[in-house]
XYZ file of C-alpha atoms in Angstrom:
390
model
C 5.003 -17.366 -7.097
C 7.320 -19.385 -8.864
C 9.261 -16.238 -10.006
C 9.625 -14.895 -6.919
C 13.407 -14.689 -6.164
C 14.675 -17.327 -3.046
C 17.743 -17.443 -0.613
C 19.738 -19.547 2.054
C 18.219 -18.890 5.107
C 21.661 -16.994 7.061
C 22.490 -19.729 10.085
C 25.236 -18.697 13.479
C 26.690 -21.579 12.755
C 29.446 -20.926 9.314
C 33.368 -20.494 11.551
C 34.722 -17.047 11.025
C 31.111 -15.260 9.671
C 29.097 -11.820 11.220
C 26.390 -14.114 13.002
C 28.676 -16.291 14.756
C 31.021 -13.472 16.254
C 27.535 -11.487 16.772
C 26.311 -14.857 18.912
C 29.494 -16.546 20.756
C 31.210 -12.308 21.445
C 28.664 -9.640 21.271
C 25.688 -10.729 23.477
C 28.307 -12.905 26.056
C 29.493 -8.394 26.105
C 25.581 -7.291 26.032
C 25.003 -9.511 29.555
C 28.030 -7.805 30.543
C 27.148 -4.620 29.902
C 23.350 -4.548 31.543
C 25.086 -6.432 34.857
C 27.549 -4.117 35.026
C 24.923 -1.360 34.831
C 22.352 -2.310 37.159
C 22.510 -3.376 41.044
C 21.048 -6.873 40.808
C 20.309 -8.830 42.851
C 21.510 -12.016 42.924
C 18.419 -14.318 41.403
C 18.968 -11.694 38.721
C 22.575 -12.592 38.243
C 22.431 -15.919 39.547
C 19.420 -15.596 36.223
C 22.005 -13.484 33.556
C 25.419 -16.450 33.854
C 22.769 -18.954 33.249
C 22.107 -16.620 29.811
C 25.186 -16.933 29.581
C 26.323 -20.839 29.731
C 23.418 -21.252 27.689
C 23.330 -18.862 24.628
C 27.204 -20.025 24.250
C 27.371 -23.785 25.068
C 22.960 -24.672 25.803
C 20.507 -24.934 23.503
C 17.425 -23.236 22.804
C 15.017 -23.846 25.889
C 11.284 -22.209 25.733
C 9.678 -18.981 28.257
C 8.742 -20.237 31.758
C 5.196 -21.750 31.664
C 4.363 -17.841 33.371
C 5.299 -15.569 30.429
C 3.475 -13.608 29.589
C 4.308 -14.341 25.586
C 5.153 -17.737 26.499
C 2.522 -18.798 23.661
C 2.942 -16.013 21.229
C 6.742 -17.016 20.413
C 5.306 -20.696 21.142
C 4.043 -19.694 17.246
C 6.900 -17.452 16.290
C 9.385 -21.005 16.880
C 10.634 -21.657 19.979
C 8.237 -24.640 19.588
C 10.344 -25.764 15.752
C 13.356 -24.846 17.883
C 14.202 -25.633 21.355
C 16.429 -27.922 21.920
C 18.423 -26.398 18.639
C 21.719 -24.968 18.987
C 21.552 -21.581 19.300
C 23.852 -21.634 16.686
C 21.909 -24.177 13.985
C 19.174 -22.034 13.592
C 17.699 -18.217 11.960
C 20.589 -15.920 13.309
C 17.592 -13.582 12.679
C 15.380 -15.993 14.873
C 18.422 -16.936 18.196
C 19.570 -12.797 18.078
C 15.647 -11.866 19.272
C 15.447 -14.489 21.088
C 18.781 -13.829 23.209
C 16.724 -10.239 23.358
C 13.866 -11.609 24.963
C 15.618 -13.956 27.835
C 17.703 -11.876 28.699
C 14.825 -9.390 29.841
C 12.856 -12.171 31.863
C 16.536 -12.755 33.317
C 16.087 -8.880 34.228
C 12.674 -9.388 35.884
C 11.917 -6.979 32.882
C 8.518 -8.622 33.152
C 8.024 -9.005 36.378
C 5.970 -8.889 38.675
C 8.714 -8.061 41.017
C 10.387 -4.917 41.897
C 12.284 -4.362 39.033
C 9.168 -4.747 36.561
C 9.202 -2.889 33.521
C 12.896 -1.027 34.448
C 14.755 -1.100 30.463
C 18.282 -2.418 30.531
C 19.226 -1.015 28.516
C 18.374 2.577 29.997
C 21.897 3.414 31.055
C 23.039 3.451 26.943
C 20.762 5.222 25.911
C 20.972 8.530 28.032
C 24.334 8.203 26.941
C 24.384 8.262 23.870
C 21.262 11.016 23.964
C 23.470 13.282 26.288
C 26.235 12.874 25.071
C 28.212 16.036 23.751
C 28.572 15.067 20.363
C 24.622 15.280 20.242
C 24.307 19.198 21.120
C 26.261 19.400 18.024
C 24.204 17.258 15.785
C 21.619 19.691 17.207
C 23.090 22.898 16.921
C 23.430 22.412 13.279
C 19.810 22.612 12.703
C 19.807 26.508 13.119
C 23.170 26.340 10.080
C 19.932 24.929 8.167
C 17.147 27.623 8.510
C 16.995 29.825 5.612
C 18.524 27.509 3.595
C 17.058 26.591 0.280
C 14.218 23.745 0.830
C 15.918 21.386 -1.447
C 19.358 21.683 0.602
C 17.995 21.678 3.765
C 14.975 18.298 2.749
C 18.606 16.668 1.756
C 20.103 17.343 5.163
C 17.320 15.735 7.484
C 16.321 12.981 5.151
C 20.675 12.158 5.158
C 20.679 13.026 8.513
C 17.941 10.155 9.292
C 19.944 7.835 7.054
C 23.316 8.281 8.852
C 22.082 9.026 11.940
C 21.875 5.071 12.862
C 25.687 4.713 12.713
C 24.576 5.755 16.639
C 23.425 1.962 16.931
C 24.989 0.828 20.560
C 24.124 -2.785 19.907
C 27.110 -2.282 17.143
C 29.163 -0.457 18.721
C 29.448 -2.248 21.783
C 30.733 -5.375 20.046
C 32.508 -3.877 17.536
C 35.368 -1.528 18.924
C 37.782 1.404 16.621
C 34.555 0.056 13.742
C 34.758 3.874 13.237
C 38.457 4.174 12.537
C 37.945 1.857 9.424
C 39.124 4.383 6.478
C 36.722 4.526 3.352
C 37.498 3.230 0.737
C 37.412 5.178 -2.347
C 33.665 3.926 -3.495
C 30.574 5.508 -3.066
C 29.127 6.003 0.575
C 25.894 5.300 -0.613
C 25.561 2.768 -2.586
C 22.494 2.749 -3.534
C 20.045 6.309 -3.697
C 16.433 5.996 -4.896
C 15.964 9.450 -2.735
C 14.493 11.307 -5.788
C 12.171 8.378 -5.394
C 11.417 8.548 -2.568
C 10.202 12.557 -2.536
C 8.119 11.729 -5.437
C 6.047 9.582 -3.274
C 5.463 11.746 0.057
C 2.074 12.533 0.617
C -0.781 11.524 2.293
C -0.156 9.356 5.141
C 3.717 8.735 6.065
C 4.714 5.629 7.965
C 8.222 5.230 10.116
C 9.536 1.670 11.643
C 12.280 3.290 13.805
C 14.872 1.004 14.926
C 17.152 3.031 17.229
C 17.257 5.511 20.635
C 19.499 7.946 21.120
C 21.095 10.276 18.388
C 19.320 7.897 15.216
C 15.571 8.787 16.805
C 15.972 11.970 17.129
C 17.197 12.751 13.668
C 13.807 10.481 12.431
C 11.607 12.928 14.246
C 13.862 16.685 12.962
C 12.037 14.133 9.563
C 9.111 14.013 10.785
C 8.766 17.826 11.651
C 10.388 18.480 8.613
C 7.917 16.506 6.315
C 4.883 18.032 8.824
C 6.120 21.722 9.068
C 6.043 21.415 4.657
C 3.460 20.025 4.104
C 4.917 17.205 2.118
C 2.539 14.627 4.607
C -0.573 15.262 6.533
C 0.447 12.817 9.281
C 2.591 10.527 10.695
C 2.353 7.080 12.293
C 5.977 6.374 13.826
C 6.088 2.235 14.643
C 8.308 2.438 17.924
C 9.397 -1.752 20.320
C 6.580 -2.373 23.163
C 9.268 -3.141 24.831
C 13.582 -3.106 25.212
C 15.259 -5.377 22.442
C 18.318 -5.764 20.593
C 20.329 -2.899 23.249
C 19.482 0.208 21.678
C 16.239 0.002 20.212
C 13.556 2.476 20.594
C 10.306 1.882 23.128
C 8.634 4.727 23.567
C 9.650 6.039 26.620
C 12.150 6.707 24.669
C 10.102 8.853 22.034
C 9.048 10.661 24.846
C 12.734 11.354 26.553
C 14.342 12.551 22.626
C 10.677 14.691 23.073
C 12.241 16.560 25.727
C 15.961 16.607 24.557
C 15.088 18.115 21.664
C 12.200 20.954 23.250
C 14.831 21.525 26.451
C 17.503 22.518 23.056
C 19.133 26.087 22.596
C 17.385 27.372 18.849
C 15.937 25.803 16.426
C 15.836 22.339 18.015
C 13.583 23.181 19.963
C 10.833 24.653 17.614
C 11.453 20.890 16.120
C 10.422 19.415 19.445
C 7.683 21.761 20.178
C 6.434 21.041 16.663
C 6.649 17.751 17.350
C 4.221 17.709 21.126
C 1.685 19.851 19.120
C 1.821 17.121 15.911
C 1.628 14.437 18.988
C -1.031 16.634 21.044
C -3.058 16.457 17.412
C -3.021 13.947 16.061
C -0.716 14.526 13.489
C 1.653 12.723 14.814
C 0.486 9.575 16.412
C 3.642 6.429 18.155
C 2.552 2.716 17.738
C 3.625 -0.559 19.111
C 2.841 -3.815 17.040
C 4.186 -6.978 19.082
C 5.408 -7.535 15.850
C 7.884 -5.127 15.793
C 9.657 -7.686 17.786
C 9.545 -11.444 16.380
C 11.760 -13.104 15.313
C 10.753 -12.750 11.232
C 10.461 -11.551 8.773
C 7.968 -8.825 7.661
C 6.926 -10.745 5.273
C 5.427 -12.522 7.809
C 3.192 -10.262 9.111
C -0.027 -11.060 10.669
C -3.375 -8.950 8.589
C -3.833 -6.175 11.370
C -0.316 -5.036 10.039
C -0.649 -5.144 7.108
C -4.094 -3.501 7.191
C -1.439 -1.004 8.411
C 1.021 -0.295 6.028
C -1.036 -0.686 3.085
C -3.114 2.149 4.119
C 0.208 4.320 4.731
C 0.798 7.064 1.240
C 4.882 5.715 1.927
C 6.264 3.609 4.598
C 10.653 4.184 5.111
C 12.179 1.685 7.310
C 15.206 2.547 9.217
C 17.937 0.470 9.827
C 19.949 -2.516 9.589
C 17.763 -4.625 11.851
C 14.623 -3.941 9.319
C 16.348 -4.242 6.323
C 17.371 -7.518 7.342
C 13.280 -8.064 8.168
C 12.270 -6.356 4.911
C 14.288 -8.108 2.663
C 14.509 -11.768 4.442
C 17.502 -12.330 6.133
C 18.867 -14.735 3.636
C 22.268 -14.546 0.790
C 21.521 -12.659 -1.062
C 23.029 -12.348 -4.393
C 23.406 -8.697 -3.698
C 22.119 -7.925 -7.812
C 19.501 -9.080 -6.457
C 16.230 -6.758 -6.813
C 14.702 -5.117 -4.502
C 11.627 -4.695 -5.849
C 11.371 -8.261 -6.596
C 12.057 -9.134 -3.195
C 10.198 -6.665 -1.056
C 7.402 -7.578 -3.767
C 4.979 -9.379 -1.211
C 5.215 -5.690 0.998
C 1.530 -3.885 1.072
C 2.345 -0.515 0.123
C 4.900 1.803 -1.545
C 8.129 1.260 0.679
C 11.116 2.373 0.780
C 15.094 1.594 2.826
C 16.905 4.188 5.260
C 20.063 1.577 5.861
C 23.929 1.858 6.723
C 25.478 -1.780 6.333
C 26.056 -3.874 9.177
C 25.461 -6.986 8.544
C 25.966 -9.408 5.550
C 22.419 -9.169 3.829
C 22.013 -6.485 1.004
C 20.003 -6.401 -2.181
C 19.581 -3.683 -4.865
C 23.259 -3.612 -5.764
C 24.298 -2.779 -9.784
C 27.140 -5.742 -10.619
C 29.304 -2.358 -10.777
C 28.658 -0.453 -7.260
C 28.892 -4.447 -6.330
C 32.914 -5.384 -7.738
C 33.907 -1.416 -7.250
C 32.929 -2.279 -3.168
C 34.503 -5.757 -2.878
C 37.505 -4.759 -5.709
C 38.775 -1.917 -2.528
C 37.343 -3.678 0.512
C 37.237 -7.209 -0.518
C 33.334 -8.109 2.179
C 34.934 -6.062 4.785
C 31.910 -3.005 3.183
C 28.549 -5.418 4.089
C 29.926 -5.147 7.513
C 31.543 -1.379 8.632
C 28.827 1.044 8.871
C 30.878 3.408 6.243
C 28.592 3.052 3.510
C 24.002 3.396 3.288
C 21.662 3.289 0.910
C 18.356 4.445 -0.445
C 16.418 1.954 -1.735
C 12.214 2.087 -3.077
C 9.923 0.331 -4.296
C 7.106 2.601 -5.136
């Protein structure tokens, strides 16, 4: 399409850039966190050492010949990018491949005793079991008896701002939560009224993180089902661990147990969700493309058909936003509707801002953000958006 907007794809090779700091600083920090979290054996320690050296100083290498997804990753780009510096390929790709290589280093894909052991599980469990989670669940009791509009808004914004619990962000951004919010809107785009108007039938919710983000996502689904705003929900999660805190089926189960074991209204929500899964009103989907290093514009036909059949798809979180609009250096005023025109059905993005990618801002909002914070507003997690293309 000649009128489809374009922008440069983000790489990790610009000195001082946020993507470069992720590759040079966050990834080594995550390797160390994973190393310290488990009593790995010498082979795994050697593999982690090799990955650390390779991802900071070396070039991209193919997966082992016996890797179950070697052919898939070859199609996704290893045949193209092998031999290139991690910094000189698309940032989305190099980030994703780092996590795939980390799983290989710890033996996740086996065979062996560590097959299927999530290297990020201790971080996810600590997040889920934190006292702050108890406080957030207790707040549900205060919503009981409130007007429907107030409950709608509270649960939608809980899902939106829950993304600030992203563990991968916090591991390498110590002190980020202390950044003082400037006197500009926390919500830089708000299409929430449009979102509510589109809800009916089947909702697809593409989840992002586990723990204290996944719980409010599940609460929102339970609320929408209970209020009759939707008939059915499909929760898209990752087929295996990814990006430290991304949600897998095991994380969904952990979150449901956390809810059902809680006192008060939280337990009621948990039982509703459990029942909805049992009778098919809530299903969990783990498509391989959910861990692909590619934008959703390149989604396979079967996933496209699923999203096309949904009344609305809600895409959660920063990484999924990058995949939705394309991980590119867009002019911030580029219309969200234009860059998501390819998507096969109505789509909404709920996202706290933790990377440079942004679309759909009006010029006045962008100017106010830059005046108050220069470019820090893009990555600090202190601003959020709700964007909809119907």
